[in-house]
Each structure stands twice: as C-alpha cells, then as structure tokens.
Tab-separated table of C-alpha atoms and ligand atoms in Angstrom:
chain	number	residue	atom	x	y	z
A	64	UNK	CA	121.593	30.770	94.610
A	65	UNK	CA	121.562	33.573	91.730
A	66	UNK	CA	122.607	37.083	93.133
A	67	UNK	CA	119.948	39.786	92.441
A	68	UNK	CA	120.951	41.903	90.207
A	69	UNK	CA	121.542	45.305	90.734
A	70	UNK	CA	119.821	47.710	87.792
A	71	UNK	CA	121.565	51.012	87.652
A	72	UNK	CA	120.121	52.089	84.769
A	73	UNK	CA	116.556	51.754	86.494
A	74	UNK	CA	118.355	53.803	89.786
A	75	UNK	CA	119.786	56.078	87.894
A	76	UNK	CA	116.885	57.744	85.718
A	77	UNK	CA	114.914	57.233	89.173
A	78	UNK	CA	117.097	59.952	90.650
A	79	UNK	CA	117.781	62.046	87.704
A	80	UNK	CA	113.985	62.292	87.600
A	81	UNK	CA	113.911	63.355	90.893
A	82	UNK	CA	116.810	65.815	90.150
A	83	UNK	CA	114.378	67.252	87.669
A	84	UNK	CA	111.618	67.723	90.209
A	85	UNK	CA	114.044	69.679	92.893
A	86	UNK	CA	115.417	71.624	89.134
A	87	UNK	CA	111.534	72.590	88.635
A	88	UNK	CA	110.858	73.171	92.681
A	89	UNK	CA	113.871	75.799	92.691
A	90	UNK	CA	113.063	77.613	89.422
A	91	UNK	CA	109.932	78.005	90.285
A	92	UNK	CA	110.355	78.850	93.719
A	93	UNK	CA	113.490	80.748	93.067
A	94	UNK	CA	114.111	82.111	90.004
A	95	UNK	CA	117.355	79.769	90.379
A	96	UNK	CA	118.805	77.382	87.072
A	97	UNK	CA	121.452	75.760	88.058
A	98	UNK	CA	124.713	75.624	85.708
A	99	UNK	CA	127.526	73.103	85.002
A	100	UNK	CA	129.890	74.077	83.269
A	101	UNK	CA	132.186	70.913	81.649
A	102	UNK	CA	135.540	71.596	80.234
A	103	UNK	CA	137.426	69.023	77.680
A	104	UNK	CA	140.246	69.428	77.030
A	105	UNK	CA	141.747	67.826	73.658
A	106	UNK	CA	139.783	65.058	71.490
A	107	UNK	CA	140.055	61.360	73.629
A	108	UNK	CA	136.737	59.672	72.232
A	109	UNK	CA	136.377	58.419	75.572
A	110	UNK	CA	136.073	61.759	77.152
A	111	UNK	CA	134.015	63.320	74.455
A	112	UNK	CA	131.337	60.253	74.897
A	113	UNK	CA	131.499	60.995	78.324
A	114	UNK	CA	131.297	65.157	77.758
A	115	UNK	CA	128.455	64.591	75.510
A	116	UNK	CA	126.202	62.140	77.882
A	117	UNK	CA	126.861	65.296	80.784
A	118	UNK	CA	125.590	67.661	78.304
A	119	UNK	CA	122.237	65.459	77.667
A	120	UNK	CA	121.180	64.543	80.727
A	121	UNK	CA	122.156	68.401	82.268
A	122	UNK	CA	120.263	69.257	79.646
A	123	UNK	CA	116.952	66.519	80.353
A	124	UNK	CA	117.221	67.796	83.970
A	125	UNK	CA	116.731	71.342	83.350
A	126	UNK	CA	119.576	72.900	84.308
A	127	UNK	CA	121.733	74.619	82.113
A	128	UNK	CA	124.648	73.174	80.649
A	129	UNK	CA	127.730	75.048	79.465
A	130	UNK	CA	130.501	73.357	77.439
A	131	UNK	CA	134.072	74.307	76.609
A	132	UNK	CA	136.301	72.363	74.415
A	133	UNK	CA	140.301	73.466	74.372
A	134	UNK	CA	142.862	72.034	72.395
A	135	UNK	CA	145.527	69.508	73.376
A	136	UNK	CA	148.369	72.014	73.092
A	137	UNK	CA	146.202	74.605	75.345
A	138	UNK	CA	148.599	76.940	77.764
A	139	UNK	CA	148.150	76.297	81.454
A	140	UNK	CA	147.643	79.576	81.751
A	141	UNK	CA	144.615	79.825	79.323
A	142	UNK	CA	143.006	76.698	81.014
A	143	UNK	CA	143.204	78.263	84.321
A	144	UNK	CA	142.161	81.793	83.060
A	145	UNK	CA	138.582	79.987	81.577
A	146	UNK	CA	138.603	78.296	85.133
A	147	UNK	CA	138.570	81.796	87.196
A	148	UNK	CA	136.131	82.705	84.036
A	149	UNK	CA	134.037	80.313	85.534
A	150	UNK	CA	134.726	80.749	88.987
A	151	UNK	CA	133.031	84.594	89.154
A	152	UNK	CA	130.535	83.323	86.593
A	153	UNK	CA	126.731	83.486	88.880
A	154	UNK	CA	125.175	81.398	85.974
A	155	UNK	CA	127.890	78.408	86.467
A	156	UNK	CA	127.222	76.558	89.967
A	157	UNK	CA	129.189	73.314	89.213
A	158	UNK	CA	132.664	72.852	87.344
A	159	UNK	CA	134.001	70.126	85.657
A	160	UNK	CA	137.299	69.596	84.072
A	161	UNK	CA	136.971	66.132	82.026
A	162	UNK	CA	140.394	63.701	83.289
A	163	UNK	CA	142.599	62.599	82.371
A	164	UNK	CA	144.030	66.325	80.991
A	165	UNK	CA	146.996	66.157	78.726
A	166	UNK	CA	150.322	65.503	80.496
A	167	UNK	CA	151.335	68.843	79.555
A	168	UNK	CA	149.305	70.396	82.352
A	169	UNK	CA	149.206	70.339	85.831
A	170	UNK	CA	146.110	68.392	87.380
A	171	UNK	CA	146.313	69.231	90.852
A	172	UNK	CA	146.997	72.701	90.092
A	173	UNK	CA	143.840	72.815	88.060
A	174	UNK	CA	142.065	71.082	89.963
A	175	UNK	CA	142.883	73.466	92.947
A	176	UNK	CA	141.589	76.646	91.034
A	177	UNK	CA	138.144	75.245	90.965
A	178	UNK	CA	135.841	77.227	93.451
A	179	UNK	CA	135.606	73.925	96.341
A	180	UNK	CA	131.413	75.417	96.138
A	181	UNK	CA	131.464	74.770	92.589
A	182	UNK	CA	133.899	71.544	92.370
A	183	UNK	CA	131.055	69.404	91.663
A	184	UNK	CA	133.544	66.329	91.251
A	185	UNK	CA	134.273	66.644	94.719
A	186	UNK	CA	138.605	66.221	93.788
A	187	UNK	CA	139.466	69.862	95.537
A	188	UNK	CA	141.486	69.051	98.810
A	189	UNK	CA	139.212	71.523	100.626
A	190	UNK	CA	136.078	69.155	99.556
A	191	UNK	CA	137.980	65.628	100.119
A	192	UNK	CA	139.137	66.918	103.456
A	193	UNK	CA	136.099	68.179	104.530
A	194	UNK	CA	134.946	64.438	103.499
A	195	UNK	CA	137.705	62.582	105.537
A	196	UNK	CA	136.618	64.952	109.027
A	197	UNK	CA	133.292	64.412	108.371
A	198	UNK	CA	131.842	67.126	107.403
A	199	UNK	CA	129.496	68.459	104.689
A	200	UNK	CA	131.245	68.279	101.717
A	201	UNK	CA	130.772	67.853	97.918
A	202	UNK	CA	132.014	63.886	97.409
A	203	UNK	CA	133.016	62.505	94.472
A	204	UNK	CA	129.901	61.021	92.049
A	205	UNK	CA	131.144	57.668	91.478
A	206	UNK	CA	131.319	56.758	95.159
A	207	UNK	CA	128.506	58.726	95.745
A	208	UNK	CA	127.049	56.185	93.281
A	209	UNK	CA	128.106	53.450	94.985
A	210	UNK	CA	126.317	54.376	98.589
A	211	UNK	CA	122.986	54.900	96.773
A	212	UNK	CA	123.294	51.176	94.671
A	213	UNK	CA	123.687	49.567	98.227
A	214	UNK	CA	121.137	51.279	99.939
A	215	UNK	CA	118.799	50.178	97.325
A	216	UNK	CA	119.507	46.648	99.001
A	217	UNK	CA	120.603	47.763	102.368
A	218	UNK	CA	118.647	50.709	103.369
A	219	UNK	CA	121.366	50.614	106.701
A	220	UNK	CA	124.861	50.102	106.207
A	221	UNK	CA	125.471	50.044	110.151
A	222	UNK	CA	128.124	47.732	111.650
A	223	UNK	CA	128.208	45.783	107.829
A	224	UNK	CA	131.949	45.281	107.104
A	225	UNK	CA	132.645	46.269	103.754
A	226	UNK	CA	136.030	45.968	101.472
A	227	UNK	CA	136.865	48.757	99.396
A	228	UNK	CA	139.762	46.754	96.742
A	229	UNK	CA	141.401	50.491	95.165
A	230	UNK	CA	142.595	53.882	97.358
A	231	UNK	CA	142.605	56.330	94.367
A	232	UNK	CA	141.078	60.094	95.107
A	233	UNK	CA	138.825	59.183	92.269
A	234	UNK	CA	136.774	56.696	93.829
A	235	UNK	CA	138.494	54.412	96.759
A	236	UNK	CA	139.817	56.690	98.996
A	237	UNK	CA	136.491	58.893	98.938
A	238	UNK	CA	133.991	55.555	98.886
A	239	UNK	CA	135.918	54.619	102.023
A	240	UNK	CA	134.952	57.967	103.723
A	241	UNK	CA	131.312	58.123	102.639
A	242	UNK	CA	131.145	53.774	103.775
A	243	UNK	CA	132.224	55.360	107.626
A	244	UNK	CA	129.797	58.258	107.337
A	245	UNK	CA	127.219	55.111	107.032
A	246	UNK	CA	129.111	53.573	109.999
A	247	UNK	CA	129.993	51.094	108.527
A	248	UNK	CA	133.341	49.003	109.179
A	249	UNK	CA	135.818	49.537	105.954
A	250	UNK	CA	138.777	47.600	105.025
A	251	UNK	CA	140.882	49.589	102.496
A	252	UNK	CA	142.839	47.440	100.108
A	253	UNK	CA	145.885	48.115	97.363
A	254	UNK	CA	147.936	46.810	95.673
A	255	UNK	CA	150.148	45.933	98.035
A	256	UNK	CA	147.359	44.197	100.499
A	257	UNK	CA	148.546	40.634	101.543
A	258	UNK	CA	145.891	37.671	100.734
A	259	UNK	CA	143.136	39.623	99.050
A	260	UNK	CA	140.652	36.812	98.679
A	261	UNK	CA	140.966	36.475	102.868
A	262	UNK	CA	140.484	40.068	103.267
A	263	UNK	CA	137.462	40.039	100.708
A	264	UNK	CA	136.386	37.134	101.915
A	265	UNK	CA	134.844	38.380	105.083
A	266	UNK	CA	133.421	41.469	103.523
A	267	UNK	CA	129.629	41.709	103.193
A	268	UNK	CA	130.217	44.665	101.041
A	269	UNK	CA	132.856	44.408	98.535
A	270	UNK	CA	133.754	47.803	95.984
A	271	UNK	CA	136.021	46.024	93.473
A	272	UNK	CA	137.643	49.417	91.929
A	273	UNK	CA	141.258	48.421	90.747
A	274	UNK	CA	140.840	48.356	87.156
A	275	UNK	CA	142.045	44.901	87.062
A	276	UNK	CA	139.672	42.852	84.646
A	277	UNK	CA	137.628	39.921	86.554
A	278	UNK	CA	139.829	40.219	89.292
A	279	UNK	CA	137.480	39.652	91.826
A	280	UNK	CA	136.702	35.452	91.891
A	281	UNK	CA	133.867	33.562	93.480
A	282	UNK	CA	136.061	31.929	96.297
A	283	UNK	CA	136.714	35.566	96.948
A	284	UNK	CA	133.317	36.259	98.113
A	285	UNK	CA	131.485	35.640	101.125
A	286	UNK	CA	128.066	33.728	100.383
A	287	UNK	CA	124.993	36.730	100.036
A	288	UNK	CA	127.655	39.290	100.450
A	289	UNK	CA	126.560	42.611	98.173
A	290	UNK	CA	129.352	42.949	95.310
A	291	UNK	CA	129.395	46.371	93.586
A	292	UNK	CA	132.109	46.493	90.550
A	293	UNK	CA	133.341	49.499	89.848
A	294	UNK	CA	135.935	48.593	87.176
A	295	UNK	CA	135.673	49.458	83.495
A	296	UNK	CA	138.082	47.357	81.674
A	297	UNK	CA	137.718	46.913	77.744
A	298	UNK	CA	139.377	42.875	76.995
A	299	UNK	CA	139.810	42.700	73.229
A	300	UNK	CA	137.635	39.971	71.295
A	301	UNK	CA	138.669	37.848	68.506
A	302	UNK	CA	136.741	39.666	66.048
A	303	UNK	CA	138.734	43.039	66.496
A	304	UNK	CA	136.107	44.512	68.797
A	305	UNK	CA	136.257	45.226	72.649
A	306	UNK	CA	133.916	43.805	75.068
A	307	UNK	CA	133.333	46.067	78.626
A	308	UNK	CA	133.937	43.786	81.739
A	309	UNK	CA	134.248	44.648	85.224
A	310	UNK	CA	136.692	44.169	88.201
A	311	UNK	CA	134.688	41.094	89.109
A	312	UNK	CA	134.278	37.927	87.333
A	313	UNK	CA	130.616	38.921	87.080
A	314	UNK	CA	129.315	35.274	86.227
A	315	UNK	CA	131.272	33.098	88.949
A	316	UNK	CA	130.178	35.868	91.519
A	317	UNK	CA	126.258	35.679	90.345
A	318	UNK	CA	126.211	32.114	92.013
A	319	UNK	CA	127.214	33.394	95.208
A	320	UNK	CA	126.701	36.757	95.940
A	321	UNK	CA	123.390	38.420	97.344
A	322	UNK	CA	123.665	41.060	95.176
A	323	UNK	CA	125.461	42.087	91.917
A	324	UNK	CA	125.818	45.575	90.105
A	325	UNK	CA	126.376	44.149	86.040
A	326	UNK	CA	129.195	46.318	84.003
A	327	UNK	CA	127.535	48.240	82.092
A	328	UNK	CA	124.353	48.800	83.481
A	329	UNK	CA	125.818	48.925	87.277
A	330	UNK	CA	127.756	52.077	88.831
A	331	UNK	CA	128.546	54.128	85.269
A	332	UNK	CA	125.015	54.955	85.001
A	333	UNK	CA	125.030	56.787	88.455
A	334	UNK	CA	128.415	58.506	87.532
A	335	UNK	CA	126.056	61.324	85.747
A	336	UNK	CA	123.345	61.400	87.264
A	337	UNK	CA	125.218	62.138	90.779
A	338	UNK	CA	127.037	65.157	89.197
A	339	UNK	CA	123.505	66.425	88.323
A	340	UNK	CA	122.568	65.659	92.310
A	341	UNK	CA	126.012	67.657	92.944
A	342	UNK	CA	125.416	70.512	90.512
A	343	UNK	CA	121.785	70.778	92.240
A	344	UNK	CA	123.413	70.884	95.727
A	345	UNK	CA	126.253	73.373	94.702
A	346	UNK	CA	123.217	75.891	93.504
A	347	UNK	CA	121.492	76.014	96.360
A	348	UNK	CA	124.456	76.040	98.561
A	349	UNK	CA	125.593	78.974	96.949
A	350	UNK	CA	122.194	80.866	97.177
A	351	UNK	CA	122.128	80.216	100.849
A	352	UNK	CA	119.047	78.217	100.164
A	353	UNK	CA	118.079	74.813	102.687
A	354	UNK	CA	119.730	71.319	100.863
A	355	UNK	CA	117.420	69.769	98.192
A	356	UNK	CA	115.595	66.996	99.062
A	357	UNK	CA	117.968	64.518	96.498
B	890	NDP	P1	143.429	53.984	89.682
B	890	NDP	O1	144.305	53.283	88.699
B	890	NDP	O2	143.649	55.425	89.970
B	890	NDP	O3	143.511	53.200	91.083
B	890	NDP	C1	143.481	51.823	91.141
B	890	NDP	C2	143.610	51.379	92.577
B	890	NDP	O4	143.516	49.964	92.609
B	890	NDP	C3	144.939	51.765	93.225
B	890	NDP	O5	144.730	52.201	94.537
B	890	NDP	C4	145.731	50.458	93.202
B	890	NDP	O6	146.594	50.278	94.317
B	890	NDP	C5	144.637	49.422	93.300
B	890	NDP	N1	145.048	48.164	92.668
B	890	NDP	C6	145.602	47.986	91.460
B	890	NDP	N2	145.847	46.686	91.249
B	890	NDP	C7	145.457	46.026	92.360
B	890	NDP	C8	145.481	44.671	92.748
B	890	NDP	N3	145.947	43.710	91.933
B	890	NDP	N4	144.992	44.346	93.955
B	890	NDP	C9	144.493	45.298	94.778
B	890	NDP	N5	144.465	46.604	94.461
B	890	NDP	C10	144.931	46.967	93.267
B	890	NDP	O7	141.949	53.720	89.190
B	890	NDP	P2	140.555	54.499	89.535
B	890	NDP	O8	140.326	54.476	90.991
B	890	NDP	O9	140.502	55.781	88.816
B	890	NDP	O10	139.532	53.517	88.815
B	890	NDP	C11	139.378	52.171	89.228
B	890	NDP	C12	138.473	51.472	88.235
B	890	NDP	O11	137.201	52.093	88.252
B	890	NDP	C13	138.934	51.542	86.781
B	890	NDP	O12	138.556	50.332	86.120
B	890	NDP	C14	138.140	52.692	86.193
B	890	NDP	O13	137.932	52.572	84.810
B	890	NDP	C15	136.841	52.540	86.946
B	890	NDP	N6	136.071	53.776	87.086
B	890	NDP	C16	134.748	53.685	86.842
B	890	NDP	C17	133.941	54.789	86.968
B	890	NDP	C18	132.489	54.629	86.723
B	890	NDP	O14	131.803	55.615	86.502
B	890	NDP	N7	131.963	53.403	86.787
B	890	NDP	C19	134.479	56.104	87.317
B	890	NDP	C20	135.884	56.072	87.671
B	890	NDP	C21	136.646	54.933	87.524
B	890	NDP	P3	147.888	51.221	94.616
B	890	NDP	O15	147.317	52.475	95.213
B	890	NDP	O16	148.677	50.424	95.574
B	890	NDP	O17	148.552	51.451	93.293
C-alpha cells in the first residue's frame, strides 16, 4: 500500500483564494480592509523568509499588510510602545510579533500586550484559554492547519483516536484542544511519554511535532492511519547544503500509512494562509460583523 499523499500546497492556495473572496465580499459590502500588522524583530534569515512570505500573500489576499522591522538591541519598552501603537490602530486587525524574539526581551510579556481580538497567532492566554474551555477563540495557525489537512481526508474526526507527539503552546498543546473540539479522542505525548511507538501505534491520527528528525518509524504506525508531520528539521548533506525533513521518516511511513502530509509541501504551507483566515476573522470580529464564511 502507498499512503496518499497529502498536497498542502494545493490546500493552501485553495483557502487563501477563498480568503480573497470573503477580503472582496467585506470591502465591498463594508467598506472594511483588513490589516496585519507583522513585527521582526532583529535580522534571523529564517524569520525574514518567513516575514516576507506574510507580506506576499497578505498582500495577494487583499488585505493590507503593515511591516515593522526593529533592531536586535531594541528596548522592551520601545517594542511594547509600537505594540499599544498597534493596539489603538483601527487600520491594524491582526498582530504578529515574528518568534523567536531576542533573549533580551520578554516573550510572554509581549506577547500579553497584544490586543487577544487582534492576536492573530492565537499565543495570548486570554485566546489559548478561551481554546482549552471551549470557546470561540483565535487558535494558533499551525494547528489550525493541521485540522483542515485531515478533514481534507476525514471530513469527521468523531470518536478517531489521534496522537499528538509535542505539548508546546505553539502547536501541541493548542492542536490537542482544536482535535477535542472535533471530538475526537487525543493522546498527548512528551518527552517524557513511556513506549512511544505503543502509544502511536494505536493512533489513527498521528501529529508528529517534536522537532526530532524522522523520529516517527513505520512500526510506529498503525496500517491506513493518517500521519501529519509537523516537524521542520534541516539534516546537513555531504555537499555543505541542508536538506528539510520532517518528524517522520516520510518514506518508511508512505508504505503504511493512509495518508501522508510531505515536508515541505505538507503543514508549512497552511501556516500563512491560516493567519490570513485569522486576520479575516479578527476584522470582522472587531466590526461586530457575522463570522466569514472561511
Ligand atoms: P518545541 O521544541 O517548543 O516543543 C517540542 C515538543 O516535543 C515538546 O513538548 C517536547 O516535550 C516534545 N518532544 C521533544 N522530544 C521528544 C521525544 N523524543 N519524544 C516525544 N516528544 C518529544 O517545538 P514546537 O512545538 O515549536 O515545534 C515542533 C516542530 O514543529 C519543530 O520541528 C518546528 O520546527 C515545527 N514547526 C513547524 C511549523 C510549520 O509551520 N510547519 C510551525 C511551528 C513549528 P517536552 O515538553 O517534554 O519537552
């Protein structure tokens, strides 16, 4: 058996398309543009590649895209003054501050001056505990990610048991919330979880977000079960160059899984293009108007 593959490049501009319908409905309708506002702060190429593809495809959408780039040895102080900027600013709906920040400032405290109705990264304790009582809430975009790749196989997630390997705010912890929203029966796993393959073993969902290279073997997974890697891990080649791999040894797992999301190509491509569903939400949240239809 050879899993199906999982094209999140093909889901992706599918719903950032749509996003750019619901951007056209509401300025027309409206008068409303919504506004993200990114901040970097210092020069990691990783983040600026990342800063710059948030830019684009705000930009591709329709909405308006607002970007602010502070040096490494910025003041605390300044960064949250630009944040409170932001906060009053009607033309910004959504707010993102690019991580990891320097070690010389204080995430959480950052990250708790964001607006929670324009914390479009879904990270503000008001948002992820709004998430864990199940209620409306702005989630994080790489789980969000997640739920939409396996509906695209499993249009019901009812009563599946899924495996979420990684309990970070970033993505585990929030993926598990959004898997019981689908009622769907989650095993959280760390690192300190005993027998892994067991645990994974009975899974016919399995999130592999640990950031542990290929971790994830084919004994490991139940025959047909959906895998979606969430790990980006760069091994070093013998030519100098780095080669992208996921948390899942991607070509043992293809002869037994169902279903397989590739890395790249798998849940990085939804990363964006949720933040655009999020910015889209956060506008019309704040304008009192009724959820868009993405
Ligand atoms: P963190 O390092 O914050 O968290 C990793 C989690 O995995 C922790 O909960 C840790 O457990 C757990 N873990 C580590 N080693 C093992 C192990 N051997 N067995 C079981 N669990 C383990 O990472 P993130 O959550 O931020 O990211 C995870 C991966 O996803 C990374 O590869 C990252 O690059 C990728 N990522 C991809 C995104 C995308 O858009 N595709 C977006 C964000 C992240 P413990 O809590 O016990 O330490």
């Amino acid at each position: 058996m050879t899993a199906r593959i999982i094209d999140g490049k093909v889901i992706a501009s599918d719903l950032r398309a749509r996003v750019a319908d619901e951007v056209a409905r509401v300025k027309r309708e409206y008068d409303l543009i919504p506004g993200l506002a990114v901040v970097l702060v210092g020069s990691d190429p990783a983040s600026q590649v990342y800063v710059r593809s948030k830019h684009k495809q705000t930009q591709a959408a329709g909405m308006a895209s607002f970007e602010f780039v502070l040096p490494t040895d910025v003041a605390q102080s300044e960064l949250l003054a630009l944040i409170g900027k932001l906060n009053r600013d009607p033309a910004v709906h959504g707010i993102l501050v690019q991580l990891p920040l320097p070690k010389s400032l204080h995430t959480e405290a950052i990250i708790n001056a964001i607006d929670p109705a324009k914390d479009v990264d879904g990270l503000h304790p008001n948002n992820a505990g709004r998430l864990a009582g199940g209620f409306a809430a702005l989630s994080p975009c790489t789980p969000l990610g997640c739920i939409i790749l396996t509906r695209s196989v499993h249009p019901s997630l009812e009563g599946m048991n899924a495996i979420v390997i990684g309990r970070s705010n970033l993505v585990g912890r929030p993926l598990v919330q959004l898997l019981l929203n689908q009622n769907a029966t989650v095993t959280i796993a760390h690192s300190r979880s005993r027998d892994l393959p067991k645990l994974c073993a009975r899974a016919d969902l399995v999130y592999a977000a640990a950031g542990k290279p290929q971790m994830v073997r084919d004994d490991w997974i139940k025959p047909g079960a959906t895998v979606i890697d969430v790990g980006i891990n760069r091994l070093p080649e013998k030519d100098g160059k780095t080669r992208l791999v996921g948390d899942v040894a991607f070509s043992e797992a293809l002869d037994v899984a169902g279903a397989i999301t590739p890395v790249p190509g798998g849940v990085g491509q939804m990363t964006v293009a949720c933040l655009l569903v999020n910015t889209l939400r956060a506008a019309c949240a704040i304008r009192g108007l009724p959820t868009p239809a993405v």
